[in-house]
Amino acid sequence: MPVISFANAKGGAGKTTAALLLATELAHQGYRVAILDADPQRWITQWFDASGPQHNIEVVSEVSVASVQGHIRELSRTNDYIVMDLAGARDAMVTTAVGLSDHVMIPIQGCAMDAKGGAQILDLIKMMEEAGRMVIPHSVVLTRVTSMVTTRALLTIKGLLAARGVNVMNTPIVERSAYREIFDCGGTLYSMDAAKISNLDKARENAQAFAGEVMRLLPVKVIRTSQPRRLFRLVRNAA
Ligand SMILES: Nc1ncnc2c1ncn2[C@@H]1O[C@H](COP(=O)(O)OP(=O)(O)O)[C@@H](O)[C@H]1O
Ligand SMILES: [Mg+2]
């Protein structure tokens, strides 16, 4: 049951958007997903309150340094993935969450070039890895990428980060109005009206590609039953 957190010390990097896109896409594909809303601004909680019950998704708010490990233990019994949204900070909550994650996603705006907030998380991870003699798998996700950003520019950023030994997700999160609408209207890319939202099909494709990459990185063993939406986890070493 992978725990995936989204961290960048700065606000506005696209953490909450990427976290929600991943969670709703995994849920759409039949996985049971818990979102831990560890940002005191509670954007995901507000989205959930505005959306009403969502198939395969539960949201836990009021997450603290003291409670996060217990939440993860509890939620892992009934979920396939846990997605954690964090505040734009480098504080005790972010440090704790990073230490408990199976993979840390670091969203960085592809066009802004202001990668300082992301670099702070990369430094934090390095420090924790050295101090704790452990490995914290992590990847940079380029976000809000527009058609103005050329493939060559993206490859340059990837190259720079690769030189530092940082993995960059192949799928960037593209700038799409649909991704803003989710927070304004509630629901998911699949409950929206394609007639009202421009390029909704492209937004869905992008979210699918991103979630597909995450699933390949962090696979969950499941047995599909005759009901396509219900999934059961294989119990490892079961008799
Ligand atoms: N891919 C995107 N396309 C369109 N708008 C986006 C995208 N990513 C983020 N935004 C917008 O940018 C702002 C900041 O994004 P958000 O996900 O809240 O960042 P963070 O959680 O890092 O503070 C929000 O208004 C959000 O709607
Ligand atoms: Mg946020």
XYZ file of C-alpha atoms and ligand atoms in Angstrom:
267
model
C 0.000 0.000 0.000
C 2.213 2.825 -1.227
C 2.242 6.200 0.522
C 2.884 8.992 -1.980
C 3.373 12.526 -0.719
C 3.579 15.808 -2.620
C 6.118 18.248 -1.241
C 7.586 21.595 -2.231
C 8.608 24.191 0.344
C 6.846 26.899 -1.663
C 3.154 27.391 -2.268
C 1.786 27.530 -5.787
C 4.000 24.787 -7.213
C 1.013 22.609 -8.096
C 1.199 20.104 -5.200
C -2.485 20.017 -4.354
C -3.521 19.886 -8.012
C -1.157 17.006 -8.813
C -2.145 15.140 -5.627
C -5.852 15.408 -6.423
C -5.379 14.434 -10.075
C -3.440 11.343 -9.036
C -5.922 10.353 -6.321
C -9.017 10.801 -8.490
C -7.440 8.989 -11.444
C -6.416 6.001 -9.292
C -9.929 5.915 -7.812
C -11.426 6.075 -11.303
C -9.340 3.050 -12.274
C -10.777 1.089 -9.367
C -8.187 1.538 -6.641
C -9.235 2.523 -3.145
C -7.493 5.768 -2.305
C -7.139 7.696 0.937
C -6.026 11.304 0.800
C -4.304 12.683 3.881
C -4.843 16.421 3.830
C -1.881 17.640 5.859
C -2.112 21.244 4.656
C -3.705 23.528 7.286
C -5.330 25.403 4.402
C -7.333 22.223 3.732
C -7.841 22.631 -0.033
C -8.513 18.934 -0.587
C -10.931 18.832 2.339
C -12.813 21.788 0.860
C -12.873 20.023 -2.511
C -14.248 16.888 -0.845
C -16.899 18.825 1.077
C -17.999 20.525 -2.148
C -17.990 17.278 -4.127
C -20.012 14.956 -1.917
C -19.158 11.260 -1.549
C -16.671 10.092 -4.161
C -16.373 6.475 -5.270
C -13.221 4.822 -3.857
C -11.990 8.010 -2.144
C -11.781 8.959 1.496
C -10.220 12.133 2.833
C -8.674 12.550 6.271
C -8.185 16.084 7.558
C -6.678 17.402 10.783
C -3.466 15.476 10.232
C -0.696 16.328 12.698
C 2.876 15.206 13.341
C 1.569 13.139 16.228
C -1.298 11.516 14.319
C 0.058 10.931 10.813
C 1.700 7.562 11.445
C -1.463 6.224 13.111
C -3.574 7.467 10.189
C -1.322 5.691 7.700
C -1.434 2.442 9.697
C -5.210 2.594 9.932
C -5.836 3.629 6.310
C -3.476 1.028 4.885
C -5.903 -1.702 5.988
C -8.619 -0.560 3.640
C -6.848 1.326 0.845
C -4.604 0.534 -2.100
C -2.885 3.926 -2.205
C -2.424 6.763 0.273
C -1.827 10.214 -1.211
C -0.614 12.977 1.090
C -0.922 16.681 0.337
C 1.454 18.903 2.294
C 1.719 22.601 3.040
C 4.256 24.738 1.168
C 6.741 24.522 3.998
C 9.772 22.714 5.259
C 8.569 22.064 8.781
C 8.128 19.164 11.176
C 4.983 17.948 9.380
C 6.709 17.881 5.995
C 9.785 16.166 7.455
C 7.650 13.533 9.179
C 5.586 12.934 6.038
C 8.677 12.615 3.856
C 10.119 10.052 6.277
C 6.915 7.968 6.125
C 6.544 8.074 2.323
C 7.260 5.297 -0.128
C 7.738 7.978 -2.764
C 7.961 11.755 -2.523
C 6.734 13.685 -5.554
C 8.246 17.157 -5.834
C 6.165 19.339 -8.146
C 8.129 22.141 -9.764
C 6.610 24.615 -12.197
C 8.089 23.762 -15.565
C 8.064 27.298 -16.875
C 8.857 29.331 -13.768
C 12.432 28.117 -13.366
C 12.040 29.072 -9.726
C 12.885 25.696 -8.368
C 14.078 26.880 -4.943
C 11.169 25.354 -3.023
C 11.765 22.034 -4.771
C 15.501 22.214 -4.088
C 14.765 22.678 -0.375
C 12.857 19.385 -0.357
C 15.663 17.672 -2.299
C 18.120 18.936 0.351
C 15.826 17.758 3.142
C 15.585 14.277 1.611
C 19.370 14.091 1.183
C 19.907 15.134 4.797
C 17.383 12.576 6.078
C 18.874 9.835 3.920
C 22.366 10.537 5.232
C 21.339 10.951 8.864
C 19.035 7.942 8.889
C 21.087 5.768 6.513
C 17.975 5.098 4.470
C 16.660 5.694 0.997
C 13.651 7.908 0.361
C 12.598 7.386 -3.267
C 11.572 10.652 -4.866
C 10.888 12.279 -8.229
C 10.430 15.769 -9.570
C 7.147 16.365 -11.417
C 7.136 19.298 -13.786
C 3.835 21.145 -13.448
C 1.801 23.792 -15.214
C 3.705 23.068 -18.396
C 2.278 25.026 -21.316
C 2.671 24.547 -25.040
C 5.136 27.474 -24.835
C 7.569 25.240 -23.004
C 9.348 23.281 -25.674
C 10.296 19.649 -25.461
C 13.887 20.797 -25.660
C 13.491 23.060 -22.602
C 11.944 20.195 -20.656
C 14.760 17.884 -21.706
C 17.272 20.491 -20.504
C 15.621 20.621 -17.068
C 15.528 16.825 -16.957
C 19.194 16.708 -17.902
C 20.165 19.192 -15.177
C 18.285 17.246 -12.534
C 19.531 13.886 -13.825
C 23.076 15.210 -13.421
C 22.238 15.622 -9.731
C 20.860 12.095 -9.668
C 17.228 13.219 -9.465
C 14.535 11.281 -11.273
C 12.085 13.386 -13.261
C 8.667 11.967 -14.138
C 8.289 11.600 -17.891
C 4.758 12.979 -17.778
C 4.549 16.649 -16.827
C 1.279 18.032 -15.457
C 0.077 20.321 -18.224
C -1.563 23.722 -17.631
C -5.293 23.031 -18.105
C -8.345 25.024 -17.111
C -10.045 21.726 -16.214
C -7.584 21.375 -13.328
C -8.734 24.691 -11.864
C -12.398 23.820 -12.438
C -12.107 20.718 -10.255
C -11.475 22.932 -7.246
C -14.139 25.459 -8.243
C -16.888 22.951 -9.021
C -15.961 19.799 -7.115
C -16.098 16.292 -8.572
C -13.504 14.861 -10.933
C -12.423 15.044 -14.563
C -14.950 12.261 -15.149
C -17.967 14.042 -13.663
C -17.346 17.250 -15.624
C -19.275 18.207 -18.722
C -16.991 17.990 -21.761
C -19.219 20.493 -23.548
C -18.435 23.150 -20.922
C -14.756 22.550 -20.216
C -12.220 23.083 -22.947
C -9.831 20.252 -23.719
C -11.280 17.990 -21.053
C -10.224 14.932 -23.078
C -6.625 16.151 -23.096
C -6.782 16.858 -19.359
C -7.985 13.288 -18.761
C -5.248 11.855 -20.988
C -2.609 13.814 -19.078
C -3.930 12.646 -15.690
C -4.088 9.046 -16.952
C -0.510 9.195 -18.225
C 0.742 10.630 -14.935
C -1.141 8.074 -12.820
C 0.036 5.299 -15.159
C 3.627 6.280 -14.541
C 3.049 6.378 -10.773
C 1.417 2.934 -10.886
C 4.393 1.487 -12.764
C 6.702 3.049 -10.188
C 4.621 1.823 -7.236
C 2.585 -1.173 -8.306
C -0.127 -2.636 -6.114
C -1.005 -6.298 -6.463
C -4.698 -6.688 -7.011
C -7.098 -9.373 -8.150
C -9.822 -8.038 -10.373
C -13.144 -9.749 -9.792
C -15.995 -10.044 -12.259
C -17.110 -6.645 -10.994
C -14.577 -4.395 -12.718
C -14.643 -1.657 -10.096
C -13.992 -3.855 -7.081
C -10.444 -4.788 -6.311
C -9.065 -7.040 -3.659
C -5.554 -6.908 -2.429
C -3.511 -10.091 -2.451
C -2.378 -10.889 1.048
C 1.300 -11.520 0.759
C 2.434 -14.946 2.023
C -1.165 -15.964 2.528
C -1.604 -19.684 3.057
N -1.696 22.099 -14.142
C -2.389 23.195 -13.786
N -3.224 23.783 -14.667
C -3.930 24.876 -14.323
N -3.863 25.471 -13.121
C -3.041 24.936 -12.195
C -2.266 23.769 -12.468
N -1.544 23.473 -11.364
C -1.862 24.384 -10.450
N -2.748 25.282 -10.933
C -3.283 26.457 -10.214
O -2.207 27.119 -9.573
C -2.537 27.489 -8.253
C -1.595 26.782 -7.275
O -1.719 25.381 -7.451
P -1.779 24.380 -6.208
O -1.977 23.022 -6.772
O -2.745 24.842 -5.182
O -0.286 24.523 -5.659
P 0.314 24.218 -4.219
O -0.510 23.129 -3.609
O 1.716 23.779 -4.475
O 0.262 25.492 -3.423
C -3.991 27.096 -8.059
O -4.775 28.225 -8.329
C -4.224 26.027 -9.102
O -5.569 25.980 -9.541
Mg -1.448 23.038 -1.790
